[in-house]
XYZ file of C-alpha atoms in Angstrom:
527
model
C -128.305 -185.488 46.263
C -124.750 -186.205 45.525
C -122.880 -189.073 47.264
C -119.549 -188.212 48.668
C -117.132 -191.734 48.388
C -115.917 -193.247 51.850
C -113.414 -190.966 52.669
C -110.704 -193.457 53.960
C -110.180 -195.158 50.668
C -111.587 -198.930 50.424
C -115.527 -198.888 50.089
C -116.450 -201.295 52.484
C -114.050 -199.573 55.292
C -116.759 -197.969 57.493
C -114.447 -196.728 60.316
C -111.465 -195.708 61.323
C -108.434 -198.300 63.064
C -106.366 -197.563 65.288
C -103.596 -197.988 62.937
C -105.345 -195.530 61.069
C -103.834 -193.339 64.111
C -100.835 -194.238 64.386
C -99.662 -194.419 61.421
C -101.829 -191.742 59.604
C -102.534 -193.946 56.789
C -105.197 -193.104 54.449
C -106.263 -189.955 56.365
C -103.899 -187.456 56.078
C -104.841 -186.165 52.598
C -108.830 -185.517 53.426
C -107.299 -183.469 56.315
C -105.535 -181.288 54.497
C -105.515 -177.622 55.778
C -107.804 -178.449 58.993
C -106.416 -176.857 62.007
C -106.447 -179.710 64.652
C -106.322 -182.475 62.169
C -102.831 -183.581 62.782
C -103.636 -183.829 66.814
C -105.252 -187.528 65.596
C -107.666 -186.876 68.962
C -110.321 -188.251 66.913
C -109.957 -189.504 63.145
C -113.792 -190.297 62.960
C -114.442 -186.687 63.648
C -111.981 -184.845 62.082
C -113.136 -187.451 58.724
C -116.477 -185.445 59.220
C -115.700 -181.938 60.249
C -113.388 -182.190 56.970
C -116.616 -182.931 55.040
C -118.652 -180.645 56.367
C -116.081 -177.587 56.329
C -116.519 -178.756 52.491
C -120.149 -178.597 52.359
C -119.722 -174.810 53.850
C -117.067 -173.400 51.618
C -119.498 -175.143 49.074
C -121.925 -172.997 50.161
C -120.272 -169.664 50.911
C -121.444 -166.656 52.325
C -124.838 -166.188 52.241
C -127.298 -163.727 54.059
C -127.820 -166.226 56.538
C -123.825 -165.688 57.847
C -124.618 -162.279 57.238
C -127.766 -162.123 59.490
C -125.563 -163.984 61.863
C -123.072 -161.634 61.588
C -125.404 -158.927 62.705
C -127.234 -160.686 65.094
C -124.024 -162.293 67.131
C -122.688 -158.765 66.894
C -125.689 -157.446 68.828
C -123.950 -160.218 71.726
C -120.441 -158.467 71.898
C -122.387 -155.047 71.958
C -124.341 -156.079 75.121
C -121.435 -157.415 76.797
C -119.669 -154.282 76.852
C -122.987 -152.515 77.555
C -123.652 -153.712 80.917
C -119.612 -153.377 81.712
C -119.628 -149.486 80.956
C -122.938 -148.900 82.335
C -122.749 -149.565 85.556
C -119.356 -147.899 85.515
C -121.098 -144.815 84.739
C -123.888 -144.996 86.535
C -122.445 -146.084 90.135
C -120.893 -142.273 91.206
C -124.474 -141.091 90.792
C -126.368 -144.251 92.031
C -123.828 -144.047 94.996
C -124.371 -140.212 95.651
C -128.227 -141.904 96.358
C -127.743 -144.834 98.310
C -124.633 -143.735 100.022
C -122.934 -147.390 100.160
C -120.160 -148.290 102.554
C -118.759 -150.013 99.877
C -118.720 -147.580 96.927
C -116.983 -150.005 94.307
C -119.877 -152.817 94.925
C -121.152 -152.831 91.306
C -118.327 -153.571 89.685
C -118.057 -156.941 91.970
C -121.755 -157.433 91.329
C -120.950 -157.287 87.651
C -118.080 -159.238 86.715
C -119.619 -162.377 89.244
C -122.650 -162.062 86.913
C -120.176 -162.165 83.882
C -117.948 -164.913 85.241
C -121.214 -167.205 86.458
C -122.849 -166.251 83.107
C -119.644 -167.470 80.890
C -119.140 -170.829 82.607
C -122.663 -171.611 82.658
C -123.409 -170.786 79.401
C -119.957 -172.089 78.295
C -120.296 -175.399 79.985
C -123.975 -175.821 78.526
C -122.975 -174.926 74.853
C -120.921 -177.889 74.930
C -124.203 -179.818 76.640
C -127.214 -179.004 75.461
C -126.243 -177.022 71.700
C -125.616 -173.159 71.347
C -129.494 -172.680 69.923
C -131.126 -172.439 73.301
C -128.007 -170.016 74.818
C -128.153 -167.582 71.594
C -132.176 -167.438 71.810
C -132.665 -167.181 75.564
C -129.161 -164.983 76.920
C -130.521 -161.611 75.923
C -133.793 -161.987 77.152
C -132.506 -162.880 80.445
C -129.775 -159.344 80.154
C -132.754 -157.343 79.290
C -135.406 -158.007 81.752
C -132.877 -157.273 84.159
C -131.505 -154.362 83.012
C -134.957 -152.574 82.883
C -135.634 -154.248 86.471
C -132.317 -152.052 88.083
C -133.525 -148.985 87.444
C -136.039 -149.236 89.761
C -133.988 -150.517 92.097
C -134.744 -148.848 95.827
C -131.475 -149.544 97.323
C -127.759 -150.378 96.619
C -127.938 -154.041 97.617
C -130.985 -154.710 95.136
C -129.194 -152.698 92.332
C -126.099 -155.252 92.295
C -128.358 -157.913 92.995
C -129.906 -156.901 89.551
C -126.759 -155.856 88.229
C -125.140 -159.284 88.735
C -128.431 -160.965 87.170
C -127.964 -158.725 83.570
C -124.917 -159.445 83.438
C -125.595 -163.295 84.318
C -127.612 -163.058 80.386
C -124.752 -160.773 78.941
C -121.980 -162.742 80.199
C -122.093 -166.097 78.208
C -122.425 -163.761 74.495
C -118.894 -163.584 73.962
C -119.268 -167.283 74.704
C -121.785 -168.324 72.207
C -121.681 -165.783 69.816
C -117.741 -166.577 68.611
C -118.941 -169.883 68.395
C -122.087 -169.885 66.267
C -120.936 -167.389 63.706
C -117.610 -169.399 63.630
C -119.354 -173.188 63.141
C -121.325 -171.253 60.059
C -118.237 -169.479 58.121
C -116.955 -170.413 55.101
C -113.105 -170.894 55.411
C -111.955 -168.123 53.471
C -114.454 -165.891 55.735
C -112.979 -166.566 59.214
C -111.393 -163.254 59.179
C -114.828 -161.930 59.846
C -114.655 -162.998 63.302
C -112.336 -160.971 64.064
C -113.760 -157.964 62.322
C -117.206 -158.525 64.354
C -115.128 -157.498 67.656
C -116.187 -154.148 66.054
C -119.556 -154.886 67.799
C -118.063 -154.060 70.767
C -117.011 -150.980 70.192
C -120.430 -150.163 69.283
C -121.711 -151.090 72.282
C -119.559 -148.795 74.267
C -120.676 -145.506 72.344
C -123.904 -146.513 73.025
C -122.722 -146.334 76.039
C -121.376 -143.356 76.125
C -124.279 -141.567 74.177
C -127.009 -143.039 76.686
C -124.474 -141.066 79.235
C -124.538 -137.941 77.505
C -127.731 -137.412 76.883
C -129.371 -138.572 80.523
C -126.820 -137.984 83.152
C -125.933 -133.945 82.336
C -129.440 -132.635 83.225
C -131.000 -135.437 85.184
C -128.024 -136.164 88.425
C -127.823 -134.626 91.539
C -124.456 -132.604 92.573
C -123.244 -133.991 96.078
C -124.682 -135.981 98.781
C -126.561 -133.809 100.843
C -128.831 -133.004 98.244
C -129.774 -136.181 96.466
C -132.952 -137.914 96.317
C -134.707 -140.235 94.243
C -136.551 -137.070 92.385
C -133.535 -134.907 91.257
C -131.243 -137.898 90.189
C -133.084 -140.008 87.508
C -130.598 -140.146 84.903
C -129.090 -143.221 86.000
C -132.221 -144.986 86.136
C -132.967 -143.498 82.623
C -129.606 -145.100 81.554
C -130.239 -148.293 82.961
C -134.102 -148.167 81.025
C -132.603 -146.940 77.991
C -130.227 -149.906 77.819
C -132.204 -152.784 79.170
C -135.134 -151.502 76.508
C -132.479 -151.878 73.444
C -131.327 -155.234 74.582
C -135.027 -156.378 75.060
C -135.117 -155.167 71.208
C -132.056 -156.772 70.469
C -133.175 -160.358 71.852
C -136.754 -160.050 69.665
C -134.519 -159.647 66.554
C -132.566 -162.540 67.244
C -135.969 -164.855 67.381
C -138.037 -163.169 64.806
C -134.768 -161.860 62.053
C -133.391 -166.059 62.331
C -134.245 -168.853 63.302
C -130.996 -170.006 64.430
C -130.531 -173.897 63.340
C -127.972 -175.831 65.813
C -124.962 -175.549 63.813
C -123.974 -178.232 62.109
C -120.262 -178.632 64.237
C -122.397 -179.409 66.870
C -124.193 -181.852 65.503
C -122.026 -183.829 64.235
C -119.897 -183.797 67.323
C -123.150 -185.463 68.530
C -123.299 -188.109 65.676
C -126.804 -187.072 64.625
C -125.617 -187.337 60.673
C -128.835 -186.316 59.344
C -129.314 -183.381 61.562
C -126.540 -182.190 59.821
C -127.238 -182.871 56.419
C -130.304 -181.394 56.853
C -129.101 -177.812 58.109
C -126.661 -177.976 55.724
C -128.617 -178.677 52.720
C -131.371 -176.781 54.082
C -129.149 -173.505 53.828
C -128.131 -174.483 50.390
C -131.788 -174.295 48.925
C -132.839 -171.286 50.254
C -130.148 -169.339 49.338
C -130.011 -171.694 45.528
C -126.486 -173.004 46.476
C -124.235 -176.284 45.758
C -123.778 -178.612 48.605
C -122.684 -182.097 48.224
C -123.020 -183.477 51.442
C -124.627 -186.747 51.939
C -126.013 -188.889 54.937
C -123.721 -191.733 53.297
C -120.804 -190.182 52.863
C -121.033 -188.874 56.396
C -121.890 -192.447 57.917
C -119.036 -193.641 55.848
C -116.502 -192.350 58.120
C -117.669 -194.599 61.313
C -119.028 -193.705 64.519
C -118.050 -190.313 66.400
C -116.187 -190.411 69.761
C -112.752 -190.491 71.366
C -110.026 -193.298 70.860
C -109.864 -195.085 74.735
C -106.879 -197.463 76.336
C -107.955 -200.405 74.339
C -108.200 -198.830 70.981
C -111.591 -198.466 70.591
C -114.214 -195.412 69.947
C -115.899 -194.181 73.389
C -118.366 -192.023 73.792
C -117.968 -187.788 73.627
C -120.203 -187.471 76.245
C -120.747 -189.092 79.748
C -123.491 -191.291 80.431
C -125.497 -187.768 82.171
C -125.261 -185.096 80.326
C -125.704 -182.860 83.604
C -123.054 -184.500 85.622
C -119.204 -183.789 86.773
C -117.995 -186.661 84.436
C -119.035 -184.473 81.690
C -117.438 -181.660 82.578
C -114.343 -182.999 82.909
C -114.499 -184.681 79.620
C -114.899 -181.587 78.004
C -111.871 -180.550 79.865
C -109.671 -183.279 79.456
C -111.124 -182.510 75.810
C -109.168 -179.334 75.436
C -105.992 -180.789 76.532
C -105.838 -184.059 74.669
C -102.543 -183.633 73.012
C -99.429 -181.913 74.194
C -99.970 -179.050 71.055
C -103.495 -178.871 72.192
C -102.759 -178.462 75.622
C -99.956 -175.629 75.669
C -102.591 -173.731 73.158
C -105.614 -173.964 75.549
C -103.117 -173.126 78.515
C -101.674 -169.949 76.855
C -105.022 -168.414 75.731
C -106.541 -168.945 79.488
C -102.893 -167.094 80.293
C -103.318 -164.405 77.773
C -107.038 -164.010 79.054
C -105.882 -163.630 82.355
C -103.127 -160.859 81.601
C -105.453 -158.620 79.759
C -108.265 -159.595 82.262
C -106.133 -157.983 85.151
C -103.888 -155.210 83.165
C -106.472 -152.938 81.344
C -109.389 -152.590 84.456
C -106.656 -152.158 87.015
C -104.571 -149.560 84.662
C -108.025 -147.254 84.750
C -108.363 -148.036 88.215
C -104.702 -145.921 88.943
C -104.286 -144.209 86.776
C -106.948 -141.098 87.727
C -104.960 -140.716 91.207
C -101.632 -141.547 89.296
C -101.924 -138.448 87.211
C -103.426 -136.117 89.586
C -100.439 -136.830 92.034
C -97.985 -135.771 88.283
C -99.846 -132.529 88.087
C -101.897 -133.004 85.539
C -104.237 -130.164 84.867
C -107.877 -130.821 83.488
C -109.908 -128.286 84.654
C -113.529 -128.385 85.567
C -115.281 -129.620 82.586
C -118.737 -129.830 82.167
C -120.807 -132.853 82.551
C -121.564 -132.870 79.229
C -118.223 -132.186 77.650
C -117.391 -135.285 80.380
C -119.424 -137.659 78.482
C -119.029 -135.925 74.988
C -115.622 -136.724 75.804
C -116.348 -140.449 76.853
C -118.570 -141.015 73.808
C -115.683 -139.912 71.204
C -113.258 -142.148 72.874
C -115.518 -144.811 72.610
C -116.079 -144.394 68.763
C -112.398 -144.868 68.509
C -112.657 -148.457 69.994
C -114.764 -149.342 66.484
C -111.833 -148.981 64.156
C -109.785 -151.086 65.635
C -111.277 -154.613 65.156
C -111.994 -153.203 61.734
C -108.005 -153.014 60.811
C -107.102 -155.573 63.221
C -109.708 -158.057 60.168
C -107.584 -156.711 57.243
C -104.452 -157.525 59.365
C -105.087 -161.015 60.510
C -105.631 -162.528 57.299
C -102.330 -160.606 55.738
C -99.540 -162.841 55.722
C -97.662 -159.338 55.824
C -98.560 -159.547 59.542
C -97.987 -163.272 60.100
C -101.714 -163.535 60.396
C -103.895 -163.826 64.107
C -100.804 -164.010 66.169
C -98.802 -161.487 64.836
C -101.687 -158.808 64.486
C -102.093 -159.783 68.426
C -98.471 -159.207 68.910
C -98.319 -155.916 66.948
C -101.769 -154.484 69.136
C -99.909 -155.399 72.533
C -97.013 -153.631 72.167
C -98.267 -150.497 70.726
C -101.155 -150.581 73.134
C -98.428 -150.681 75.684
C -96.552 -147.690 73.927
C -99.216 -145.497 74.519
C -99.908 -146.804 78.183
C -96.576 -145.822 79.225
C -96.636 -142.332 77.471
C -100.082 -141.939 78.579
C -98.688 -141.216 81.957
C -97.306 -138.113 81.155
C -101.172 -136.287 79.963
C -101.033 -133.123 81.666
C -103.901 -131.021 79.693
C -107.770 -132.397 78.382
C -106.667 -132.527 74.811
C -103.845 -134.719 75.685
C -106.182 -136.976 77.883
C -108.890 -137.414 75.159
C -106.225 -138.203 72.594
C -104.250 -140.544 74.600
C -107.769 -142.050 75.186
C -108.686 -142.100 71.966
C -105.872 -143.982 70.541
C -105.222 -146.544 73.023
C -109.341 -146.895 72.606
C -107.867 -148.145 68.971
C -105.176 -150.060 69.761
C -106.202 -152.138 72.397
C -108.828 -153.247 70.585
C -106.480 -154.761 67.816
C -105.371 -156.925 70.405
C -108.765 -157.845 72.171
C -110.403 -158.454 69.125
C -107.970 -160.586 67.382
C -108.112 -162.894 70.738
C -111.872 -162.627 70.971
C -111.582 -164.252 67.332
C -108.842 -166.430 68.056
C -109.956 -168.499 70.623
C -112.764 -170.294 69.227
C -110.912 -170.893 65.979
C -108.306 -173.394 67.683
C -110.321 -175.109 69.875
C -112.018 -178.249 69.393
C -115.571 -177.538 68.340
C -117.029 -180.457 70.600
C -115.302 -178.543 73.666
C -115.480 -174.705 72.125
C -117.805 -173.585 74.270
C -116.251 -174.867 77.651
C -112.856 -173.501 76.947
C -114.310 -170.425 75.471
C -115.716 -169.954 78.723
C -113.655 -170.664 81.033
C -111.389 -168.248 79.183
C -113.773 -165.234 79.646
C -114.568 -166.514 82.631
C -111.008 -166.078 84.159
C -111.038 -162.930 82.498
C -113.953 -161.541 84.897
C -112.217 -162.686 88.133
C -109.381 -160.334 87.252
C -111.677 -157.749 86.771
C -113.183 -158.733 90.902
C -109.384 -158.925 91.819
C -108.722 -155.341 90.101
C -111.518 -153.952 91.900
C -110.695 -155.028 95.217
C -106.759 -154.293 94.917
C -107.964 -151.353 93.862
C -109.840 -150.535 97.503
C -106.889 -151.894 99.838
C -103.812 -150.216 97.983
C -101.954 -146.712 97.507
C -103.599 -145.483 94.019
C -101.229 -142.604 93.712
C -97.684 -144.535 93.441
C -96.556 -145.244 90.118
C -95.348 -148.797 90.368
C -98.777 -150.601 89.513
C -99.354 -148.324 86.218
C -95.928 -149.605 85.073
C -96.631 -152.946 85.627
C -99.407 -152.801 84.249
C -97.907 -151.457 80.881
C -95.336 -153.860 81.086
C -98.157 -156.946 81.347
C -99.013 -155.943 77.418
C -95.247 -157.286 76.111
C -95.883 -160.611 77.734
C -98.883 -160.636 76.184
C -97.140 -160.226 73.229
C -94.911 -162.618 73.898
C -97.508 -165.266 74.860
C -98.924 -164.388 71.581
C -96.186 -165.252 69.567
C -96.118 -168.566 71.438
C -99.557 -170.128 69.941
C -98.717 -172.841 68.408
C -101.671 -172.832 65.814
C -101.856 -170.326 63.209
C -105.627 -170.377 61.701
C -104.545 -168.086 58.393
C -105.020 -170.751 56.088
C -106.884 -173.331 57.571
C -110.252 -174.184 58.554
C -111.569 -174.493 62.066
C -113.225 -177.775 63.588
C-alpha cells in the first residue's frame, strides 16, 4: 500500500495553522479544482476530501457506482410514485368514503414527504446514509400495501402520510450516496439519474391504466367497497414493487458508509478501508493510505481562538447538533448566498408547478376548451404517454450540464425554466385533446430539464459533512408548498386567470435565481 507524502509540505507538519488559513499557504495547490476549497471552512478537511476525491477518480467507475446508480434510482422512482398515486387514486377513493374534505390526501402526503426529508436529512448528517438507504423503502412499502385496505378516509391518509414518511427522505439520501461514490469526471450522472423519476411516474400511469378502467365505480350513489377495487389494486400494485425494490437494495449491495462521511467523522481507517476495499474487487489502483490521511491533522471546524473544534456536538441527538449542521451550510458569505438560493429555488418550483395543475383544469374549461368525453382508458393511456415524456428530459438535461456550450448545471437550469415557462403560458390556450396531450407531453420534458439539473445540483455544492441536512431541508420546503398549493387551491376562485400567469411567470425567476449560484460544479469535484 502506497504512502501518499504529508500533503502540506514539511514532513513533520501534522496539521494545519491558522496561518495556514489566512494566508493560504501551502494549501492551495492540493485544492486545486475542489468546489468549496477556497471557502477555508476547514483546511484539515478539505486536505482529506482532496485525497480521497483522488483515491476515487483513481478508481473510476466501476459496477459498484453502477449498481448504485440503479439502486438510488429505484429512490427517485418511489418518490414520485407515492406523489402520483394518490393523485390518482383519491377521485375514486373519495367517490367511497365521501370526505368533507376531498383534497385530504394530498395534505396527508406532502406532511409525510416533508417529515420524511428532514428526518432523514437531519439523520444522514448524524448517524451515516447506510441505515437511511437500507431501511427508507421498507418503511414506503409496508405502508403502501397497508392503504389499500384502508376502511375509511381518515386511515387512508393516515397510511398515506406514513409511505410517504419512507419515500420522502430518497431524494435526500439517494443524491448523496451516489454523489460521495462518483468519480469526478462522472458527476454528470447525477443529473442523468433524475431520469428515475420519470420512470416512476409511468409506472404510475400504467398501474392507472390497467386497474382503474374496469375496476371503479361511476358516481356516488353507487359505490361500494365491491365495485371499486382498482384503487386498492393500485395502491397493492405499488407498495408490492417498492417492497421488491427495498430487497434489491439489501441483497444486489451492500451499501458501505461512503467514505465522505467517514472522514467527515475522522475515522481514517474506515475510509481507507472502503476505499481500498472497492479497489480490489473490482482489480483497481488506489493509493490512499492511513498515513497520508493522518498526515493532514485532526478533522473539525476552526473556533474563536484558532483552534480545531469538534464537527459534531457533544450528543449526537441534540439541538446543538442541529444547528451546527446549519450554521455548517452557511459558514462563509459564498456558502451562505448558495445554500439560501437553492432553498429559494426549491421553494419557487415547490409552489409553481402543483398549484399551475391545480388551475389550470377550471382555467381552461372557463376558455372553452373542448375535450370531449374520453374514455377512462384513453384518460390514463393519455396520462401514461405524458409521463414517458418526463424520462427524456433528465436524459438531455446530463449531456447539457457537462457542455460548456450550455455554461454547465446553471445554465442547463436556466435554459429548462424558461422554456418550461414558454409552454406554460401557451399551454393556456389548448382547446382540443391532441393539443392537451401535446402541451402535456412537452412541458412533461422540459420541466424536467430544470428539476433534474437541481435535484443534481444541490448535493454537489454543499458541504458533504452537512449534505444531508441542507438537502433536506431543501425538499423539505419544497413539500410545504405543495400543502400551501393544496389548500389555496380549496379557498380561492380556480377559474380566473391571474394565478396561472403567475405561476408561469415564477419559472423566469427561477431562471434568474439560477444564474445567480455562485458555484459552478462543471469542472470540479464535490466535497
Amino acid at each position: 500500500m502506497a504512502t501518499n507524502p504529508p500533503p502540506f509540505g514539511a514532513t513533520e507538519k501534522t496539521h494545519a495553522t491558522k496561518d495556514d488559513v489566512e494566508h493560504g499557504s501551502d494549501i492551495d495547490p492540493l485544492q486545486k479544482g475542489h468546489l468549496l476549497s477556497l471557502e477555508h471552512t476547514d483546511p484539515v478537511l478539505n486536505a482529506k476530501m482532496h485525497l480521497v476525491n483522488n483515491a476515487i477518480d483513481e478508481i473510476g467507475m466501476t459496477t459498484y457506482q453502477w449498481k448504485l446508480f440503479v439502486l438510488n434510482g429505484f429512490g427517485y422512482a418511489v418518490d414520485s410514485l407515492i406523489l402520483l398515486i394518490q393523485s390518482i387514486i383519491a377521485g375514486q377513493a373519495a367517490l367511497e368514503f365521501q370526505p368533507s374534505f376531498s383534497r385530504g390526501l394530498t395534505i396527508a402526503v406532502y406532511v409525510g414527504m416533508l417529515v420524511g426529508a428532514l428526518f432523514w436529512g437531519l439523520s444522514a448528517d448524524i448517524i451515516g446514509r447506510r441505515t437511511a438507504f437500507n431501511t427508507s423503502l421498507m418503511i414506503c412499502s409496508v405502508f403502501a400495501i397497508v392503504a389499500g385496505s384502508s376502511p375509511n378516509w381518515i386511515v387512508l391518509g393516515l397510511f398515506v402520510c406514513l409511505s410517504a414518511f419512507g419515500a420522502g427522505g430518497n431524494l435526500v439520501l439517494d443524491t448523496a450516496v451516489f454523489l460521495e461514490f462518483l468519480p469526478s469526471k462522472d458527476q454528470w450522472l447525477l443529473t442523468l439519474m433524475a431520469a428515475w423519476w420519470g420512470l416512476g411516474q409511468l409506472v404510475a400511469g400504467l398501474f392507472a391504466w390497467a386497474f382503474l378502467p374496469n375496476h371503479s365505480c361511476a358516481d356516488e350513489a353507487t359505490c361500494t367497497y365491491a365495485n371499486n377495487k382498482g384503487w386498492r389494486y393500485v395502491w397493492f400494485a405499488s407498495g408490492a414493487l417498492v417492497f421488491c425494490m427495498s430487497i434489491a437494495r439489501i441483497t444486489v449491495i451492500r451499501l458501505k458508509e461512503t467514505p465522505k462521511f467517514l472522514v467527515g467523522e475522522g475515522k481514517d481507517e474506515q475510509v481507507v478501508a472502503v476505499l481500498q476495499g472497492i479497489a480490489q474487487k473490482h482489480n483497481r489502483p488506489c493509493s490512499i493510505s492511513i498515513e497520508g490521511l493522518q498526515a493532514c491533522g485532526v478533522t473539525g471546524a476552526w473556533d474563536r481562538r484558532g483552534s480545531v473544534a469538534s464537527a459534531h456536538a457533544k450528543k449526537r441527538f441534540s439541538f446543538r447538533e442541529v444547528w451546527l449542521h446549519l450554521k455548517g451550510l452557511f459558514a462563509t458569505k459564498r456558502m451562505a448566498l448558495s445554500t439560501s438560493l437553492i432553498w429559494f429555488s426549491w421553494l419557487l418550483i415547490g409552489l409553481a408547478y402543483p398549484l399551475y395543475n391545480v388551475f389550470l383544469p377550471s382555467y381552461l374549461a372557463t376558455r372553452g376548451a373542448s375535450f370531449g368525453q374520453l374514455s377512462p382508458s384513453i384518460t390514463w393511456r393519455n396520462y401514461a404517454i405524458t409521463n414517458l415524456c418526463s424520462i427524456p428530459g433528465p436524459i438531455l438535461a446530463g449531456l447539457m450540464c457537462k457542455s460548456r456550450w450550455f455554461w454547465g448545471r446553471r445554465g442547463t437550469m436556466v435554459i429548462g425554466a424558461l422554456v418550461t415557462m414558454a409552454f406554460f403560458f401557451a399551454y393556456t390556450q389548448v382547446r382540443n385533446n391532441a393539443q392537451n396531450l401535446g402541451f402535456n407531453c412537452a412541458i412533461s420534458f422540459c420541466l424536467n430539464i430544470y428539476y433534474g439539473t437541481l435535484y443534481a445540483y444541490t448535493p454537489e455544492v454543499l458541504p458533504s459533512a452537512h449534505r444531508g441536512t441542507g438537502n433536506g431541508i431543501a425538499i423539505g420546503l419544497n413539500r410545504v408548498m405543495g400543502i400551501l398549493s393544496a389548500v389555496i387551491a380549496t379557498v380561492s376562485n380556480t377559474s380566473t386567470p391571474v394565478p396561472i400567469y403567475i405561476c408561469a411567470a415564477l419559472y423566469i425567476v427561477m431562471a434568474a435565481v439560477a444564474a445567480a449560484f455562485p458555484f459552478e460544479p462543471m469542472g470540479n469535484r464535490s466535497s
